[in-house]
Amino acid sequence: AGGGPLLPDSVLYEIFLYLDHVDVLSAGLVCRQWHAVARDEFLWKELFYRYYRISREVPRHPAAVSWYDEFQRLYDTIPCVEVQALKEHNDQVLHLSFSHSGCLFASCSKDCTVKIWSNELDISLQHSSNMRPYNWSYTQFSQFNSDDSLLLVSGVFVGPHNSSSGEIAVISMENFTLLSRVRNKPYDVFGCWLNETNLISGNLHRIGRITSCSVLWLNNAFQGIESENVNVVKRLFKIQNLNASTIRTVMVADCSRYDSPDLLLDYEEQIAASSTSTCPVFDLGSDSEEEEAKPKQMPEPALQEFPDDGGVTAEDGLQQFFDDIMEGRVRPAMTETELETKVAELFVRNRTKPPELNLLSTDSNSKTKYLIFTTGCLTYSPHQIGIKRILPHQMTTAGPVLGEERRSDEFFDSLDHVIDIHGHIIGMGLSPDHRYLYVNSRAWPRDCVISDPMQPPPIAEEIDLHVFDLKTMKEVKRALRAHRAYTPNEECFFIFLDVSRDFVASGAEDRHGYIWDRHYNICLAKLQHDNVVNSVAFSPVEQELLLTASDDTTIKVWRSPRTVRIQQARKPRPRKLLFSWLMNQRS
């Protein structure tokens, strides 16, 4: 009221005790005069840095009008109040995804159903599709296309314990009918939309015990109703895998949005943008806990290259290698695994299509998109992020089925960029503007050596949440931490994260979901469940609404204190209802 703060007196009383120059007695006095305190910028600035333990080198969010407003934003707009628990699933809930309009969301579960929910004040179930008749074991991932008319659902086939086969289904949102089904191997490729009507799937071909080839396919969503004279599938890329690695977890980033991001991460870039614009510019901020605020710069990851042996062809190199083996010149003796990897490397050297133009080129095509996926080169656990440019002419199934502009001796495509994580990647998510890539990983021990690709290093229980700028291909800040995981390498599973304009959220194996502020790099909330939290999802139109999905079979709905307060104010008060009833009885 009267323009004063919305924080209760009791909260103000508690947080004012953090100030050195305010003792208990004066804190009580200040709380009684909180209208005046709300205008004291110096007081709120001191309170802000001390209460949240943020380095003073971190500037205030450039969109904030005052320090008080910024404190209130972090206190009052975090979706940390549980308002509803959805219990319609009867097994572990693995994934959540919102439609772009925010009106619907989908959930996938070990109960082998995908459920569509109506996102109203009280969320309600709108439809449920059971995928068991299609020989699915469970549903694991879903994604709405750009106009929300179609839903991609990814699942796992029933089969042996070590089976890696899956399938992608496309469901119409108009009448919930199944339009098409596409094979997907390995199943944790998940699949994704490239545009309104075309989706990407994967296939895996074994070449040796630890060598394979991943093929990424572009599929038309309407395969069942297309003419037999029109291509409904086309090969996008064919990539060799070494040391038991495979391509997994594909997603698409839209490069056209990089130059107008919702938020800027680098401070110097933020200052430059602020000096050339009169509009508020959002910024991601930097480190916390009194540590150095400058962003951590990683060496720019190199493009994937093959060794140069002074012009020796792959055939000559392979023959020379075999001659060395037969004459005993290979020292020390190589294991069967090392031998297979060496032969594969020699074979692929001149059998790979060269990479596209430099991804960092300033004159990039506005219609270009990046295909982003997890991969590796040392062991089977995903420890690298591969990036491949998708050009405009590749975004349709029209044209040659097996690709174009490929010589007969070019069996494989090279990656345009590779980012090494040095740990097991267990989650990835894009910021809404597609400028930043957030990556959940569990680190390997420092200076570890991998001698057997089937024996990856042990992984940390603490999860690191890395942030990469896809415009510069660099890590731009210190990894976020708070959440934990406990399963070993061979049992490790994906933990989905999500990013809104101001916040990033993630699940964890410690029975909590977590929310961080993207600008200040601080953890703001822990959201409790009774078991592992597998997935989180912000509403794309209302970041003060968050969903969490758990192994406890529930989906929890979280809203901010501000939203809850507004909704409660709109509800009729019981006293007024009683008074109206009494008046009606009298009349």
Coordinates of C-alpha atoms in Angstrom, one line a residue:
A1 CA 0.0 0.0 0.0
G2 CA 1.1 3.6 -0.6
G3 CA 4.0 2.5 -2.9
G4 CA 5.7 0.7 0.0
P5 CA 7.4 -2.8 -0.2
L6 CA 5.4 -6.0 -0.4
L7 CA 7.7 -7.8 2.0
P8 CA 6.2 -8.6 5.4
D9 CA 7.6 -6.7 8.5
S10 CA 8.9 -10.0 9.9
V11 CA 11.0 -10.6 6.8
L12 CA 12.4 -7.1 6.8
Y13 CA 13.2 -7.4 10.5
E14 CA 15.2 -10.6 9.9
I15 CA 17.1 -9.5 6.9
F16 CA 18.0 -6.1 8.3
L17 CA 20.1 -7.9 10.9
Y18 CA 22.6 -8.6 8.2
L19 CA 23.7 -5.0 8.1
D20 CA 26.6 -4.1 10.3
H21 CA 25.3 -0.6 11.2
V22 CA 21.8 -1.9 12.2
D23 CA 21.4 -3.6 15.5
V24 CA 18.3 -5.5 16.9
L25 CA 16.7 -2.4 18.4
S26 CA 17.1 -0.2 15.4
A27 CA 16.0 -3.0 13.1
G28 CA 12.7 -3.1 14.9
L29 CA 12.4 0.6 14.5
V30 CA 13.2 0.4 10.8
C31 CA 10.5 -2.2 10.3
R32 CA 7.9 0.2 11.7
Q33 CA 9.1 2.8 9.2
W34 CA 9.4 0.5 6.2
H35 CA 7.8 3.0 3.8
A36 CA 10.8 5.3 4.3
V37 CA 13.3 2.4 4.2
A38 CA 12.0 1.4 0.8
R39 CA 13.4 4.6 -0.7
D40 CA 16.9 4.1 0.9
E41 CA 18.9 2.8 -2.0
F42 CA 22.2 2.5 -0.1
L43 CA 20.5 0.3 2.5
W44 CA 18.9 -2.0 0.0
K45 CA 22.2 -2.3 -1.9
E46 CA 24.1 -3.3 1.2
L47 CA 21.3 -5.7 2.1
F48 CA 21.3 -7.2 -1.3
Y49 CA 25.0 -8.0 -1.5
R50 CA 25.2 -9.3 2.1
Y51 CA 21.9 -11.3 2.1
Y52 CA 22.6 -13.1 -1.1
R53 CA 26.4 -13.2 -0.6
I54 CA 27.2 -11.8 -4.0
S55 CA 30.5 -10.3 -5.0
R56 CA 30.3 -6.5 -5.2
E57 CA 32.0 -6.7 -8.6
V58 CA 28.7 -8.1 -10.0
P59 CA 26.6 -5.2 -11.2
R60 CA 22.9 -4.8 -10.6
H61 CA 20.7 -6.4 -13.3
P62 CA 20.5 -3.7 -16.0
A63 CA 16.7 -4.1 -16.3
A64 CA 16.2 -3.3 -12.6
V65 CA 15.0 0.2 -11.7
S66 CA 16.3 0.1 -8.1
W67 CA 18.0 -2.1 -5.6
Y68 CA 14.8 -2.6 -3.7
D69 CA 13.0 -3.7 -6.9
E70 CA 15.8 -6.2 -7.5
F71 CA 15.7 -7.6 -4.0
Q72 CA 11.9 -7.9 -4.4
R73 CA 12.3 -9.7 -7.7
L74 CA 14.5 -12.4 -6.2
Y75 CA 12.3 -12.7 -3.2
D76 CA 8.9 -12.5 -4.7
T77 CA 9.0 -13.9 -8.3
I78 CA 10.7 -17.2 -7.8
P79 CA 8.3 -20.2 -8.5
C80 CA 8.9 -21.9 -5.1
V81 CA 5.4 -22.2 -3.7
E82 CA 3.8 -25.6 -4.3
V83 CA 0.2 -25.0 -5.5
Q84 CA -0.8 -28.4 -7.0
A85 CA 0.3 -32.0 -7.2
L86 CA -0.8 -34.0 -10.3
K87 CA -1.0 -37.7 -9.5
E88 CA -2.5 -39.2 -12.7
H89 CA 0.7 -41.1 -13.6
N90 CA 1.2 -44.4 -11.9
D91 CA 4.9 -44.8 -12.4
Q92 CA 8.0 -42.6 -12.6
V93 CA 7.5 -39.3 -14.5
L94 CA 10.5 -38.8 -16.8
H95 CA 9.9 -35.6 -18.8
L96 CA 7.8 -32.4 -19.1
S97 CA 7.4 -30.0 -22.1
F98 CA 5.3 -26.9 -22.6
S99 CA 3.6 -25.8 -25.8
H100 CA 5.0 -22.6 -27.2
S101 CA 1.7 -20.8 -26.3
G102 CA 1.9 -22.1 -22.7
C103 CA -1.7 -23.3 -22.9
L104 CA -0.7 -27.0 -22.8
F105 CA 2.0 -29.2 -21.5
A106 CA 2.9 -32.9 -22.0
S107 CA 4.3 -35.5 -19.6
C108 CA 6.1 -38.8 -20.3
S109 CA 6.3 -41.7 -17.9
K110 CA 7.5 -45.2 -17.2
D111 CA 3.8 -46.1 -17.2
C112 CA 4.1 -45.9 -21.0
T113 CA 1.7 -43.0 -21.5
V114 CA 2.1 -39.5 -22.7
K115 CA -0.4 -37.1 -21.1
I116 CA -1.6 -33.8 -22.4
W117 CA -2.6 -31.2 -19.7
S118 CA -4.5 -28.0 -19.9
N119 CA -2.6 -25.2 -18.2
E120 CA -5.3 -23.2 -16.5
L121 CA -5.5 -21.8 -13.0
D122 CA -6.2 -25.4 -11.8
I123 CA -4.3 -27.7 -14.2
S124 CA -6.4 -30.5 -15.6
L125 CA -5.8 -33.6 -17.7
Q126 CA -7.0 -33.2 -21.3
H127 CA -5.8 -36.4 -23.0
S128 CA -3.8 -39.6 -22.4
S129 CA -2.2 -41.8 -25.0
N130 CA -1.1 -45.3 -24.1
M131 CA 1.9 -46.5 -26.3
R132 CA 2.0 -50.1 -25.1
P133 CA 0.0 -51.3 -28.1
Y134 CA 3.0 -50.2 -30.3
N135 CA 5.4 -52.4 -28.3
W136 CA 6.8 -49.5 -26.3
S137 CA 8.3 -50.1 -22.9
Y138 CA 7.9 -46.4 -21.7
T139 CA 7.7 -42.9 -23.0
Q140 CA 10.8 -40.7 -22.3
F141 CA 10.6 -37.3 -24.1
S142 CA 8.2 -35.0 -25.9
Q143 CA 8.4 -31.7 -27.8
F144 CA 5.7 -29.5 -29.5
N145 CA 6.4 -28.2 -33.0
S146 CA 6.7 -24.4 -33.5
D147 CA 3.0 -23.8 -34.1
D148 CA 1.8 -26.3 -31.4
S149 CA -0.1 -28.4 -33.9
L150 CA 2.0 -31.5 -33.5
L151 CA 3.6 -33.3 -30.6
L152 CA 6.8 -35.4 -31.0
V153 CA 6.9 -38.3 -28.5
S154 CA 10.0 -40.4 -28.0
G155 CA 9.9 -43.9 -26.4
V156 CA 11.9 -47.1 -25.8
F157 CA 11.0 -50.4 -27.3
V158 CA 10.3 -53.5 -25.2
G159 CA 13.3 -55.8 -25.5
P160 CA 16.4 -57.2 -23.8
H161 CA 17.9 -55.3 -20.9
N162 CA 20.8 -54.1 -23.1
S163 CA 18.5 -53.1 -26.1
S164 CA 19.1 -49.6 -27.4
S165 CA 16.2 -49.3 -29.8
G166 CA 13.5 -46.7 -29.6
E167 CA 10.8 -45.0 -31.7
I168 CA 9.4 -41.5 -32.3
A169 CA 5.7 -41.0 -32.7
V170 CA 4.0 -37.8 -34.0
I171 CA 0.6 -37.0 -32.5
S172 CA -1.9 -34.4 -33.9
M173 CA -3.0 -31.9 -31.3
E174 CA -6.2 -31.3 -33.2
N175 CA -7.8 -34.7 -32.5
F176 CA -4.9 -36.6 -30.7
T177 CA -4.5 -39.1 -33.5
L178 CA -1.2 -40.8 -34.3
L179 CA 0.2 -39.6 -37.6
S180 CA 3.5 -41.4 -38.0
R181 CA 6.1 -43.5 -36.3
V182 CA 9.9 -43.4 -36.9
R183 CA 12.6 -45.8 -35.7
N184 CA 15.2 -44.1 -33.4
K185 CA 18.5 -45.8 -32.3
P186 CA 19.9 -45.4 -29.8
Y187 CA 16.7 -44.4 -28.0
D188 CA 18.5 -41.6 -26.1
V189 CA 19.0 -39.7 -29.3
F190 CA 15.4 -38.6 -28.2
G191 CA 14.7 -36.7 -31.5
C192 CA 13.7 -33.1 -32.1
W193 CA 11.8 -30.9 -34.5
L194 CA 13.9 -29.1 -37.2
N195 CA 10.9 -27.0 -38.4
E196 CA 7.0 -27.2 -38.4
T197 CA 6.8 -30.5 -40.3
N198 CA 10.2 -32.2 -40.2
L199 CA 11.8 -34.0 -37.3
I200 CA 15.3 -35.5 -36.7
S201 CA 15.9 -39.1 -35.7
G202 CA 18.9 -41.3 -35.4
N203 CA 20.2 -44.7 -36.4
L204 CA 23.3 -46.7 -35.3
H205 CA 25.3 -49.1 -37.4
R206 CA 28.0 -51.3 -35.7
I207 CA 31.3 -51.5 -37.6
G208 CA 33.4 -53.2 -35.0
R209 CA 33.3 -54.0 -31.3
I210 CA 33.9 -50.3 -30.3
T211 CA 33.5 -48.6 -33.7
S212 CA 30.2 -47.6 -35.2
C213 CA 28.5 -45.1 -37.4
S214 CA 25.6 -42.8 -36.4
V215 CA 23.2 -41.6 -39.1
L216 CA 20.9 -38.7 -38.5
W217 CA 17.7 -38.6 -40.6
L218 CA 15.3 -35.9 -41.5
N219 CA 11.7 -37.2 -41.5
N220 CA 8.4 -35.8 -42.7
A221 CA 5.8 -35.8 -39.9
F222 CA 3.0 -36.8 -42.4
Q223 CA 4.6 -39.9 -43.8
G224 CA 1.3 -41.9 -43.9
I225 CA -0.5 -39.4 -46.1
E226 CA 2.3 -38.2 -48.5
S227 CA 2.4 -39.3 -52.1
E228 CA 4.7 -42.2 -52.9
N229 CA 6.4 -39.9 -55.4
V230 CA 7.5 -37.5 -52.6
N231 CA 10.4 -38.2 -50.3
V232 CA 9.4 -38.5 -46.7
V233 CA 12.9 -39.2 -45.3
K234 CA 16.4 -38.0 -46.1
R235 CA 19.8 -38.6 -44.6
L236 CA 21.3 -35.5 -43.0
F237 CA 24.6 -36.6 -41.7
K238 CA 26.7 -39.8 -41.3
I239 CA 29.3 -39.6 -38.5
Q240 CA 31.9 -42.2 -37.4
N241 CA 32.0 -43.1 -33.7
L242 CA 35.2 -44.2 -32.0
N243 CA 35.9 -46.0 -28.7
A244 CA 32.3 -47.1 -28.1
S245 CA 30.9 -43.6 -28.3
T246 CA 27.6 -42.7 -30.0
I247 CA 25.6 -39.6 -30.9
R248 CA 22.8 -38.9 -28.4
T249 CA 20.5 -36.1 -27.3
V250 CA 20.0 -34.1 -30.4
M251 CA 18.6 -30.5 -30.4
V252 CA 18.4 -27.6 -32.8
A253 CA 19.5 -24.0 -32.2
D254 CA 18.3 -21.2 -34.3
C255 CA 21.3 -19.0 -35.2
S256 CA 19.1 -16.1 -36.5
R257 CA 18.3 -15.0 -32.9
Y258 CA 21.9 -14.7 -31.6
D259 CA 22.3 -11.0 -32.3
S260 CA 19.2 -10.0 -30.4
P261 CA 19.4 -12.1 -27.2
D262 CA 17.0 -11.7 -24.2
L263 CA 20.0 -11.6 -21.9
L264 CA 23.7 -10.8 -22.4
L265 CA 26.2 -12.8 -20.4
D266 CA 29.6 -11.0 -20.9
Y267 CA 29.9 -7.8 -18.9
E268 CA 31.8 -5.9 -21.5
E269 CA 29.3 -6.9 -24.2
Q270 CA 26.5 -5.8 -21.8
I271 CA 28.1 -2.4 -21.3
A272 CA 28.6 -1.9 -25.0
A273 CA 24.9 -2.8 -25.7
S274 CA 23.7 -0.5 -22.9
S275 CA 25.7 2.5 -24.3
T276 CA 24.1 2.1 -27.7
S277 CA 20.5 1.5 -26.6
T278 CA 18.0 3.4 -24.5
C279 CA 16.0 0.3 -23.9
P280 CA 16.6 -1.9 -20.9
V281 CA 19.2 -4.6 -21.7
F282 CA 19.1 -7.9 -19.8
D283 CA 22.3 -9.4 -18.6
L284 CA 23.4 -12.7 -17.1
G285 CA 25.9 -11.5 -14.5
S286 CA 28.7 -13.5 -13.0
D287 CA 30.1 -15.3 -10.0
S288 CA 28.9 -15.2 -6.4
E289 CA 30.1 -16.0 -2.9
E290 CA 32.8 -13.3 -2.9
E291 CA 34.8 -15.0 -5.7
E292 CA 36.3 -13.3 -8.7
A293 CA 33.5 -12.0 -10.9
K294 CA 35.2 -12.1 -14.2
P295 CA 33.8 -14.9 -16.5
K296 CA 35.9 -18.0 -16.7
Q297 CA 37.2 -18.3 -20.3
M298 CA 37.9 -21.7 -21.6
P299 CA 40.3 -22.3 -24.5
E300 CA 38.3 -22.2 -27.7
P301 CA 37.5 -25.8 -28.6
A302 CA 39.2 -26.8 -31.8
L303 CA 37.5 -28.2 -34.8
Q304 CA 37.6 -31.9 -35.2
E305 CA 40.7 -32.7 -37.2
F306 CA 42.6 -35.8 -38.3
P307 CA 46.4 -36.0 -38.2
D308 CA 48.4 -35.0 -41.1
D309 CA 51.1 -37.5 -42.1
G310 CA 52.8 -35.3 -44.7
G311 CA 50.5 -36.1 -47.6
V312 CA 50.4 -39.9 -47.1
T313 CA 47.0 -41.2 -48.3
A314 CA 44.7 -43.2 -46.0
E315 CA 45.4 -46.4 -48.0
D316 CA 49.2 -46.0 -47.8
G317 CA 49.0 -45.2 -44.1
L318 CA 46.8 -48.2 -43.4
Q319 CA 49.1 -50.5 -45.4
Q320 CA 52.2 -49.1 -43.7
F321 CA 50.5 -49.7 -40.3
F322 CA 49.8 -53.3 -41.2
D323 CA 53.4 -53.8 -42.4
D324 CA 54.7 -52.4 -39.1
I325 CA 52.6 -54.9 -37.2
M326 CA 53.7 -57.9 -39.3
E327 CA 57.4 -56.9 -38.9
G328 CA 57.2 -56.1 -35.2
R329 CA 57.8 -52.4 -35.5
V330 CA 54.8 -51.4 -33.4
R331 CA 55.9 -50.8 -29.8
P332 CA 54.5 -51.3 -27.3
A333 CA 52.2 -54.1 -28.2
M334 CA 48.6 -52.9 -28.9
T335 CA 45.5 -54.4 -27.5
E336 CA 42.7 -55.5 -29.7
T337 CA 40.7 -52.3 -28.7
E338 CA 43.6 -50.0 -29.5
L339 CA 44.2 -51.8 -32.8
E340 CA 40.5 -51.3 -33.9
T341 CA 40.6 -47.6 -33.0
K342 CA 43.8 -47.0 -34.9
V343 CA 42.6 -48.8 -38.0
A344 CA 39.3 -46.8 -37.9
E345 CA 41.2 -43.5 -37.5
L346 CA 43.4 -44.4 -40.5
F347 CA 40.4 -45.5 -42.6
V348 CA 38.3 -42.4 -41.9
R349 CA 41.2 -39.9 -42.6
N350 CA 40.4 -39.4 -46.3
R351 CA 36.9 -40.7 -46.1
T352 CA 35.3 -37.7 -44.4
K353 CA 33.6 -34.8 -46.0
P354 CA 35.4 -31.6 -44.8
P355 CA 33.7 -29.3 -42.2
E356 CA 31.6 -26.4 -43.3
L357 CA 32.8 -22.8 -43.1
N358 CA 33.9 -21.3 -39.8
L359 CA 30.9 -21.3 -37.4
L360 CA 32.1 -18.0 -35.9
S361 CA 31.9 -16.2 -39.2
T362 CA 30.2 -12.8 -38.9
D363 CA 28.4 -13.1 -42.2
S364 CA 26.5 -16.3 -41.2
N365 CA 23.2 -17.0 -42.9
S366 CA 20.3 -15.9 -40.8
K367 CA 18.4 -19.0 -41.8
T368 CA 21.2 -21.4 -40.6
K369 CA 20.6 -23.7 -37.7
Y370 CA 22.9 -25.7 -35.5
L371 CA 22.4 -29.4 -34.8
I372 CA 23.7 -29.9 -31.2
F373 CA 24.2 -33.4 -29.7
T374 CA 26.3 -35.3 -27.1
T375 CA 29.1 -37.5 -28.4
G376 CA 32.6 -38.6 -27.4
C377 CA 36.0 -39.9 -28.6
L378 CA 37.5 -41.6 -25.5
T379 CA 34.8 -43.8 -24.0
Y380 CA 31.2 -44.7 -24.3
S381 CA 29.9 -42.2 -21.7
P382 CA 29.0 -38.9 -23.5
H383 CA 31.7 -36.3 -22.7
Q384 CA 31.7 -34.0 -25.7
I385 CA 29.2 -31.7 -27.4
G386 CA 29.2 -31.9 -31.2
I387 CA 27.9 -29.1 -33.3
K388 CA 26.9 -29.4 -37.0
R389 CA 25.6 -26.6 -39.2
I390 CA 22.3 -27.3 -41.0
L391 CA 22.1 -25.2 -44.2
P392 CA 18.7 -24.0 -45.6
H393 CA 18.7 -26.5 -48.5
Q394 CA 19.1 -29.4 -46.0
M395 CA 15.9 -28.4 -44.1
T396 CA 13.5 -30.3 -46.3
T397 CA 13.1 -34.0 -47.4
A398 CA 13.0 -32.9 -51.0
G399 CA 16.0 -33.8 -53.2
P400 CA 18.3 -36.9 -53.2
V401 CA 17.4 -39.3 -50.4
L402 CA 21.1 -40.1 -49.5
G403 CA 22.3 -36.5 -49.4
E404 CA 24.0 -34.3 -51.9
E405 CA 27.4 -32.9 -52.9
R406 CA 29.1 -36.0 -51.6
R407 CA 31.9 -37.7 -53.6
S408 CA 31.8 -41.5 -53.8
D409 CA 34.7 -41.8 -51.4
E410 CA 33.2 -39.5 -48.7
F411 CA 31.6 -41.9 -46.4
F412 CA 31.4 -39.7 -43.3
D413 CA 30.6 -36.1 -42.3
S414 CA 32.9 -34.2 -40.0
L415 CA 31.8 -32.2 -37.1
D416 CA 32.0 -28.4 -37.4
H417 CA 32.8 -27.9 -33.8
V418 CA 33.5 -30.0 -30.7
I419 CA 33.3 -28.9 -27.0
D420 CA 35.0 -31.1 -24.5
I421 CA 33.3 -31.3 -21.1
H422 CA 35.7 -33.6 -19.2
G423 CA 32.9 -35.4 -17.5
H424 CA 29.7 -37.4 -18.1
I425 CA 27.0 -35.2 -19.7
I426 CA 23.6 -35.8 -18.1
G427 CA 21.5 -32.9 -19.4
M428 CA 21.3 -30.0 -21.9
G429 CA 19.0 -27.1 -22.5
L430 CA 18.9 -23.9 -24.6
S431 CA 18.1 -20.4 -23.4
P432 CA 14.9 -19.0 -24.9
D433 CA 16.9 -16.9 -27.3
H434 CA 19.0 -19.9 -28.3
R435 CA 22.2 -17.9 -27.6
Y436 CA 23.4 -20.0 -24.6
L437 CA 23.6 -23.7 -24.0
Y438 CA 23.3 -25.0 -20.4
V439 CA 24.9 -28.4 -19.8
N440 CA 24.5 -30.7 -16.7
S441 CA 27.6 -32.8 -16.2
R442 CA 29.3 -35.0 -13.6
A443 CA 33.0 -34.3 -13.7
W444 CA 35.8 -36.9 -14.1
P445 CA 38.8 -36.7 -11.7
R446 CA 41.4 -34.1 -12.8
D447 CA 44.3 -35.5 -14.9
C448 CA 42.5 -38.9 -15.3
V449 CA 43.7 -41.2 -18.1
I450 CA 41.3 -43.4 -20.0
S451 CA 43.1 -46.6 -21.1
D452 CA 40.0 -48.7 -21.8
P453 CA 36.9 -47.1 -23.5
M454 CA 34.7 -49.6 -21.7
Q455 CA 36.0 -48.4 -18.4
P456 CA 35.3 -44.7 -18.1
P457 CA 36.6 -42.7 -15.1
P458 CA 34.5 -42.5 -11.9
I459 CA 32.1 -39.5 -11.9
A460 CA 31.5 -36.9 -9.2
E461 CA 28.3 -36.8 -7.2
E462 CA 28.2 -33.1 -7.5
I463 CA 26.6 -31.9 -10.8
D464 CA 28.2 -29.0 -12.6
L465 CA 25.9 -26.8 -14.7
H466 CA 28.1 -25.2 -17.4
V467 CA 27.1 -22.3 -19.7
F468 CA 28.4 -22.0 -23.3
D469 CA 27.9 -19.0 -25.6
L470 CA 27.0 -20.5 -29.0
K471 CA 28.0 -17.3 -30.8
T472 CA 31.6 -17.6 -29.5
M473 CA 31.7 -21.3 -28.7
K474 CA 33.2 -20.5 -25.3
E475 CA 32.3 -21.3 -21.7
V476 CA 31.2 -17.9 -20.3
K477 CA 31.0 -18.3 -16.6
R478 CA 31.8 -20.5 -13.6
A479 CA 29.6 -23.6 -13.4
L480 CA 26.5 -23.5 -11.2
R481 CA 26.4 -25.9 -8.4
A482 CA 24.1 -27.2 -5.7
H483 CA 22.4 -30.3 -7.1
R484 CA 23.7 -33.9 -6.8
A485 CA 23.5 -37.3 -8.4
Y486 CA 24.6 -40.7 -7.1
T487 CA 24.3 -43.4 -9.8
P488 CA 27.5 -44.7 -11.4
N489 CA 28.5 -44.5 -15.0
E490 CA 26.7 -47.6 -16.2
E491 CA 23.5 -46.6 -14.5
C492 CA 23.7 -42.8 -15.2
F493 CA 20.5 -41.3 -16.6
F494 CA 19.4 -38.0 -18.1
I495 CA 18.3 -35.2 -15.8
F496 CA 16.4 -32.6 -17.8
L497 CA 16.9 -28.8 -17.2
D498 CA 15.1 -25.8 -18.5
V499 CA 16.0 -22.1 -18.9
S500 CA 13.7 -19.0 -18.8
R501 CA 14.6 -15.4 -19.3
D502 CA 15.9 -14.9 -15.8
F503 CA 16.2 -18.3 -14.3
V504 CA 17.6 -21.8 -14.9
A505 CA 16.2 -24.9 -13.2
S506 CA 17.2 -28.5 -13.0
G507 CA 16.3 -31.8 -11.4
A508 CA 18.6 -33.9 -9.3
E509 CA 18.9 -37.3 -7.7
D510 CA 18.8 -35.7 -4.2
R511 CA 15.0 -35.5 -4.2
H512 CA 15.0 -31.8 -5.1
G513 CA 14.6 -29.5 -8.0
Y514 CA 16.8 -26.3 -8.0
I515 CA 16.4 -22.8 -9.4
W516 CA 19.3 -20.4 -10.0
D517 CA 19.3 -16.8 -11.1
R518 CA 21.1 -16.5 -14.5
H519 CA 22.4 -13.0 -13.8
Y520 CA 23.8 -13.4 -10.3
N521 CA 24.8 -17.1 -10.5
I522 CA 23.1 -17.9 -7.2
C523 CA 20.8 -20.7 -6.1
L524 CA 17.5 -19.3 -5.1
A525 CA 15.2 -22.3 -4.3
K526 CA 15.1 -26.0 -3.5
L527 CA 11.9 -27.7 -4.5
Q528 CA 11.2 -30.9 -2.5
H529 CA 9.9 -34.3 -3.8
D530 CA 9.9 -37.7 -2.3
N531 CA 12.3 -39.2 -4.9
V532 CA 14.6 -38.3 -7.8
V533 CA 13.5 -35.2 -9.8
N534 CA 13.9 -36.1 -13.5
S535 CA 12.6 -33.0 -15.3
V536 CA 11.6 -29.4 -14.9
A537 CA 9.8 -27.0 -17.2
F538 CA 9.1 -23.2 -17.1
S539 CA 6.0 -21.9 -18.8
P540 CA 7.4 -20.1 -21.9
V541 CA 5.0 -17.2 -21.3
E542 CA 5.2 -17.0 -17.5
Q543 CA 8.5 -17.8 -15.8
E544 CA 6.8 -17.6 -12.4
L545 CA 5.2 -21.0 -13.2
L546 CA 7.4 -24.1 -13.0
L547 CA 6.7 -27.8 -13.2
T548 CA 8.7 -30.6 -11.7
A549 CA 8.5 -34.3 -12.5
S550 CA 9.7 -37.1 -10.2
D551 CA 10.2 -40.8 -9.7
D552 CA 7.6 -40.4 -6.9
T553 CA 5.0 -40.5 -9.8
T554 CA 3.9 -36.9 -9.2
I555 CA 4.1 -33.7 -11.2
K556 CA 4.3 -30.7 -8.9
V557 CA 3.1 -27.2 -9.9
W558 CA 5.1 -24.3 -8.4
R559 CA 4.2 -20.6 -8.5
S560 CA 5.9 -17.5 -7.2
P561 CA 4.8 -15.9 -3.9
R562 CA 3.6 -12.8 -5.9
T563 CA 1.4 -14.9 -8.2
V564 CA 0.0 -16.9 -5.3
R565 CA -0.8 -13.6 -3.4
I566 CA -2.6 -12.2 -6.5
Q567 CA -4.6 -15.4 -7.0
Q568 CA -5.7 -15.5 -3.4
A569 CA -6.8 -11.8 -3.6
R570 CA -9.1 -12.7 -6.5
K571 CA -10.9 -15.4 -4.5
P572 CA -14.1 -14.3 -2.7
R573 CA -13.6 -14.0 1.0
P574 CA -15.7 -16.3 3.2
R575 CA -16.9 -13.4 5.4
K576 CA -18.3 -11.5 2.5
L577 CA -20.1 -14.7 1.3
L578 CA -21.6 -15.3 4.7
F579 CA -22.7 -11.7 5.0
S580 CA -24.4 -11.9 1.6
W581 CA -26.2 -15.1 2.6
L582 CA -27.5 -13.5 5.8
M583 CA -28.7 -10.5 4.0
N584 CA -30.5 -12.7 1.5
Q585 CA -32.1 -14.6 4.3
R586 CA -33.4 -11.4 5.9
S587 CA -34.9 -10.2 2.6

